[in-house]
XYZ file of C-alpha atoms in Angstrom:
306
model
C 2.027 -137.194 -175.834
C 5.014 -135.425 -174.494
C 7.511 -133.472 -176.329
C 10.810 -135.054 -175.313
C 14.224 -133.550 -176.031
C 16.234 -134.513 -172.840
C 17.213 -130.866 -171.603
C 16.470 -128.950 -168.436
C 13.367 -127.297 -169.854
C 11.831 -130.326 -171.736
C 10.644 -133.673 -171.058
C 12.973 -136.462 -170.929
C 12.962 -139.602 -173.171
C 11.149 -142.277 -170.995
C 11.053 -146.172 -170.573
C 7.950 -147.531 -172.453
C 7.951 -150.327 -170.505
C 7.637 -148.611 -167.068
C 4.539 -147.040 -166.191
C 6.083 -145.891 -162.921
C 8.337 -143.282 -164.797
C 7.144 -139.998 -163.945
C 8.038 -135.874 -164.931
C 7.156 -133.345 -162.150
C 7.357 -129.397 -161.672
C 6.982 -127.394 -158.609
C 6.778 -123.716 -158.244
C 6.301 -122.772 -154.726
C 5.874 -118.985 -153.466
C 4.919 -117.147 -150.152
C 3.439 -114.291 -148.701
C 4.896 -114.163 -145.252
C 2.989 -111.314 -143.732
C -0.172 -113.264 -144.484
C 1.378 -116.653 -143.706
C 0.201 -117.912 -146.953
C 1.699 -120.505 -149.123
C 1.109 -121.049 -153.127
C 1.851 -124.056 -154.871
C 1.663 -124.917 -158.525
C 2.766 -128.682 -158.722
C 2.053 -130.833 -161.825
C 3.282 -134.697 -162.272
C 2.904 -136.664 -165.714
C 3.263 -140.280 -166.380
C 3.731 -140.605 -170.095
C 3.529 -144.566 -170.304
C 0.002 -144.391 -168.781
C -1.061 -140.938 -170.783
C -2.124 -139.535 -167.652
C -1.369 -136.356 -165.506
C -2.087 -134.920 -162.220
C -1.397 -132.082 -159.565
C -2.900 -128.829 -159.748
C -2.825 -125.659 -157.065
C -2.769 -125.218 -153.646
C -2.950 -122.081 -151.600
C -3.193 -122.192 -147.589
C -2.526 -119.824 -144.468
C -2.498 -120.259 -140.921
C -6.389 -120.809 -140.606
C -6.744 -124.409 -141.767
C -4.390 -127.207 -142.540
C -6.772 -129.972 -144.169
C -7.012 -130.348 -147.595
C -10.668 -129.302 -147.674
C -10.844 -126.567 -145.344
C -8.126 -124.607 -146.985
C -8.547 -121.906 -149.426
C -7.472 -123.616 -152.749
C -7.215 -127.038 -152.992
C -7.157 -128.334 -156.826
C -5.352 -131.649 -156.836
C -6.506 -133.784 -159.484
C -5.431 -137.235 -160.510
C -5.944 -139.370 -163.745
C -6.369 -136.477 -166.165
C -5.976 -137.458 -169.623
C -3.003 -136.182 -171.878
C -5.363 -135.016 -174.702
C -2.651 -133.125 -176.846
C 1.294 -132.866 -177.319
C 2.365 -131.189 -174.215
C 5.870 -129.038 -174.393
C 7.177 -128.165 -170.990
C 8.537 -124.951 -172.566
C 5.211 -123.870 -173.514
C 2.525 -125.654 -171.744
C -1.218 -124.995 -171.047
C -3.125 -127.607 -169.472
C -6.945 -128.085 -169.187
C -6.735 -128.369 -165.547
C -5.753 -124.381 -165.576
C -2.013 -124.557 -165.203
C 0.476 -123.147 -167.658
C 4.021 -122.784 -167.913
C 6.372 -120.898 -170.250
C 10.347 -120.950 -170.456
C 11.636 -117.636 -171.155
C 15.176 -118.431 -170.679
C 16.117 -121.983 -170.099
C 17.447 -122.767 -166.686
C 16.703 -119.254 -165.676
C 13.501 -117.486 -166.205
C 9.764 -118.745 -166.419
C 6.609 -117.873 -166.353
C 3.909 -119.791 -164.421
C -0.089 -119.434 -164.068
C -2.850 -121.172 -162.864
C -6.308 -119.944 -163.617
C -9.544 -122.081 -162.391
C -12.790 -120.823 -160.924
C -12.481 -118.098 -158.348
C -8.281 -118.376 -158.302
C -6.033 -116.724 -160.873
C -2.373 -116.824 -160.269
C 0.502 -115.236 -162.435
C 4.027 -115.922 -161.083
C 7.165 -115.128 -162.693
C 10.264 -116.898 -161.519
C 14.055 -115.456 -161.957
C 16.855 -117.846 -160.797
C 19.440 -116.613 -158.151
C 21.420 -119.886 -158.312
C 22.472 -122.206 -160.827
C 20.213 -125.053 -161.989
C 22.515 -128.038 -161.250
C 21.197 -131.538 -162.096
C 21.139 -133.822 -159.135
C 21.431 -137.666 -159.345
C 19.321 -140.366 -157.269
C 21.931 -140.940 -154.511
C 19.774 -142.223 -151.499
C 16.648 -140.879 -153.475
C 15.863 -143.848 -155.630
C 12.257 -144.296 -155.122
C 11.627 -140.629 -155.942
C 13.608 -139.681 -159.353
C 16.601 -140.438 -161.565
C 17.318 -136.614 -162.153
C 16.541 -133.825 -160.136
C 16.900 -129.935 -159.971
C 16.504 -127.309 -156.734
C 16.693 -124.187 -157.759
C 16.439 -120.667 -155.730
C 15.009 -117.909 -156.956
C 12.500 -114.732 -157.083
C 9.014 -114.820 -157.459
C 6.958 -111.795 -158.433
C 3.446 -111.657 -159.634
C -0.135 -111.416 -158.546
C -2.811 -113.559 -157.360
C -6.862 -113.353 -157.366
C -8.680 -115.434 -155.194
C -12.238 -114.863 -154.124
C -12.276 -111.563 -154.973
C -9.475 -110.225 -153.284
C -6.214 -109.247 -154.760
C -2.610 -110.239 -153.785
C 0.794 -109.200 -154.848
C 3.591 -111.875 -154.621
C 6.999 -110.687 -154.331
C 9.476 -113.071 -152.569
C 12.446 -115.380 -152.671
C 11.593 -119.062 -153.143
C 12.502 -122.176 -154.654
C 11.500 -124.526 -157.877
C 11.956 -128.080 -158.546
C 11.957 -130.570 -161.639
C 12.284 -134.305 -161.113
C 12.298 -137.277 -163.762
C 12.560 -140.849 -163.293
C 10.724 -143.662 -162.122
C 8.949 -143.221 -158.674
C 7.482 -146.077 -156.852
C 5.808 -145.431 -153.392
C 7.206 -148.168 -150.960
C 5.916 -148.760 -147.304
C 9.285 -147.333 -145.772
C 9.623 -143.637 -147.020
C 10.594 -141.180 -144.382
C 12.307 -138.060 -145.434
C 12.427 -134.358 -144.272
C 13.136 -131.649 -146.759
C 13.834 -128.126 -145.660
C 14.649 -125.165 -147.224
C 15.222 -121.307 -147.444
C 15.754 -118.386 -149.692
C 16.966 -114.787 -149.686
C 18.961 -112.458 -151.981
C 22.357 -113.381 -150.492
C 21.448 -116.701 -148.649
C 19.982 -119.796 -149.677
C 19.845 -123.517 -148.440
C 18.575 -127.042 -149.117
C 18.613 -129.991 -146.951
C 17.602 -133.527 -146.946
C 17.486 -135.873 -144.083
C 16.424 -139.059 -142.841
C 15.099 -139.149 -139.052
C 17.098 -141.595 -137.124
C 16.617 -140.648 -133.409
C 16.391 -136.931 -131.892
C 19.294 -135.985 -134.249
C 18.735 -135.927 -137.849
C 21.751 -136.368 -140.330
C 21.539 -134.416 -143.397
C 22.627 -136.468 -146.464
C 22.219 -134.352 -149.252
C 21.828 -130.547 -149.725
C 23.200 -127.439 -150.880
C 23.934 -123.612 -149.621
C 23.834 -120.755 -151.729
C 26.004 -117.616 -150.522
C 26.033 -114.447 -153.007
C 25.014 -116.317 -156.127
C 27.716 -119.243 -155.290
C 26.141 -122.805 -154.821
C 28.031 -125.122 -152.581
C 27.093 -128.397 -152.011
C 26.763 -129.642 -148.352
C 29.076 -131.893 -146.768
C 27.481 -132.837 -143.682
C 24.778 -131.109 -141.481
C 22.023 -132.048 -138.798
C 18.931 -130.738 -137.541
C 16.652 -131.168 -134.545
C 12.801 -130.708 -134.819
C 10.804 -129.858 -131.562
C 7.309 -130.490 -130.743
C 4.843 -129.351 -128.282
C 1.376 -130.948 -127.746
C 2.286 -133.153 -131.003
C 2.606 -130.216 -133.217
C 5.637 -128.833 -134.792
C 7.232 -125.574 -132.856
C 10.584 -125.255 -134.226
C 13.753 -126.924 -136.201
C 17.280 -126.158 -135.327
C 19.798 -126.693 -138.215
C 23.520 -126.834 -138.787
C 25.049 -127.051 -142.174
C 28.667 -127.316 -143.534
C 29.376 -126.825 -146.996
C 32.300 -128.747 -148.998
C 34.440 -125.489 -149.110
C 34.218 -125.471 -145.295
C 31.366 -122.437 -145.094
C 28.672 -123.231 -142.202
C 25.220 -121.733 -141.589
C 23.151 -122.402 -138.601
C 19.746 -121.132 -137.084
C 16.058 -121.973 -136.200
C 12.925 -121.806 -137.983
C 9.269 -121.890 -136.803
C 6.319 -122.453 -138.794
C 4.220 -119.988 -139.884
C 1.523 -122.458 -141.133
C 0.967 -126.105 -141.917
C -1.131 -128.388 -144.291
C -1.143 -132.195 -144.785
C -2.171 -134.193 -147.842
C -1.444 -137.098 -149.558
C 0.597 -136.450 -152.643
C 0.567 -139.951 -154.073
C -1.568 -143.018 -152.904
C 0.316 -144.309 -149.799
C 2.746 -140.966 -149.168
C 1.836 -138.709 -146.552
C 3.123 -135.068 -146.969
C 3.025 -132.302 -143.954
C 3.782 -128.849 -145.370
C 5.233 -125.924 -143.313
C 6.041 -122.332 -144.249
C 9.127 -121.462 -142.302
C 10.577 -118.602 -140.957
C 14.548 -119.164 -140.569
C 16.637 -117.352 -138.482
C 19.910 -117.767 -139.771
C 22.844 -115.754 -138.036
C 21.427 -112.324 -137.723
C 19.053 -112.407 -140.714
C 15.474 -113.711 -141.594
C 14.613 -115.829 -144.590
C 11.799 -117.604 -145.509
C 11.271 -120.946 -146.931
C 9.453 -124.479 -145.982
C 9.668 -127.768 -143.917
C 8.547 -130.848 -145.779
C 7.981 -133.947 -143.599
C 7.486 -137.209 -145.708
C 5.816 -140.540 -144.637
C 4.603 -143.832 -146.025
C 1.473 -144.326 -144.624
C 2.538 -147.590 -142.864
C 5.320 -145.457 -140.844
C 3.004 -142.950 -140.245
C 0.332 -145.441 -138.572
C 3.370 -146.385 -136.427
C 4.688 -143.176 -135.746
C 6.189 -142.090 -132.199
C 3.728 -140.747 -129.623
C 4.936 -137.022 -130.040
C 4.127 -137.041 -133.772
C 0.321 -136.273 -134.342
C 0.517 -133.435 -136.650
């Protein structure tokens, strides 16, 4: 039911014998002055003929899915008609249109009392990455920085959106095991962006993959580390240091402006934070994603409760 041509902007040919094969897209924008995060996230399982995901909107007033302003997250919706990722309209209210491959996209979500219209213009290359140390999540992946512009109508109020943010695409088998532990953080501005993946082992977390973008040039991370600080079991800040393959370095501290937690897939818990990063003398915005398999969360350290 999916139009597959194996390009960056289309679905990929899948193993018809693997029910775990998944395609995803995610667009994340923010309104920092209102401490508000906007997600449009969809996943597709072509072997099973189903899709899921939807739209979330939250701010600093609530962090549980049933309390935030918008939590439209569906699972197991049937794929009723052929779907082309370059010009997509789903019956859950989500839409995606590719205006220029790897560069410009229109994204929307309209359902009940929420109507979101976004445009994403890339500010860094759409580099396809392999599954090194991430085989449980994908075979291929893209993290791309860009600028969001658009509008949101929510419960009778109108909001303008103009921010730098990120999009991602993933494809390949996704198997949720009992030992997943991952931190993923990022930040974007016109001149600077970064993406960092780490797996906590002790107080200092070693960064194992990611990249820096300086004035449009993307540089793979050679090394890095981060330290997370908690008070009363709640995240207060993250210190981060990253070194690029060309020797460039960035460092700074991020503080959360909001938080939200949900089960993105059965057995996988994801804490999401809108972050204000002070990198050098500047301020940029992005996220922290703190990912746990449920068995590990049940046995989490005493200082981790949210």
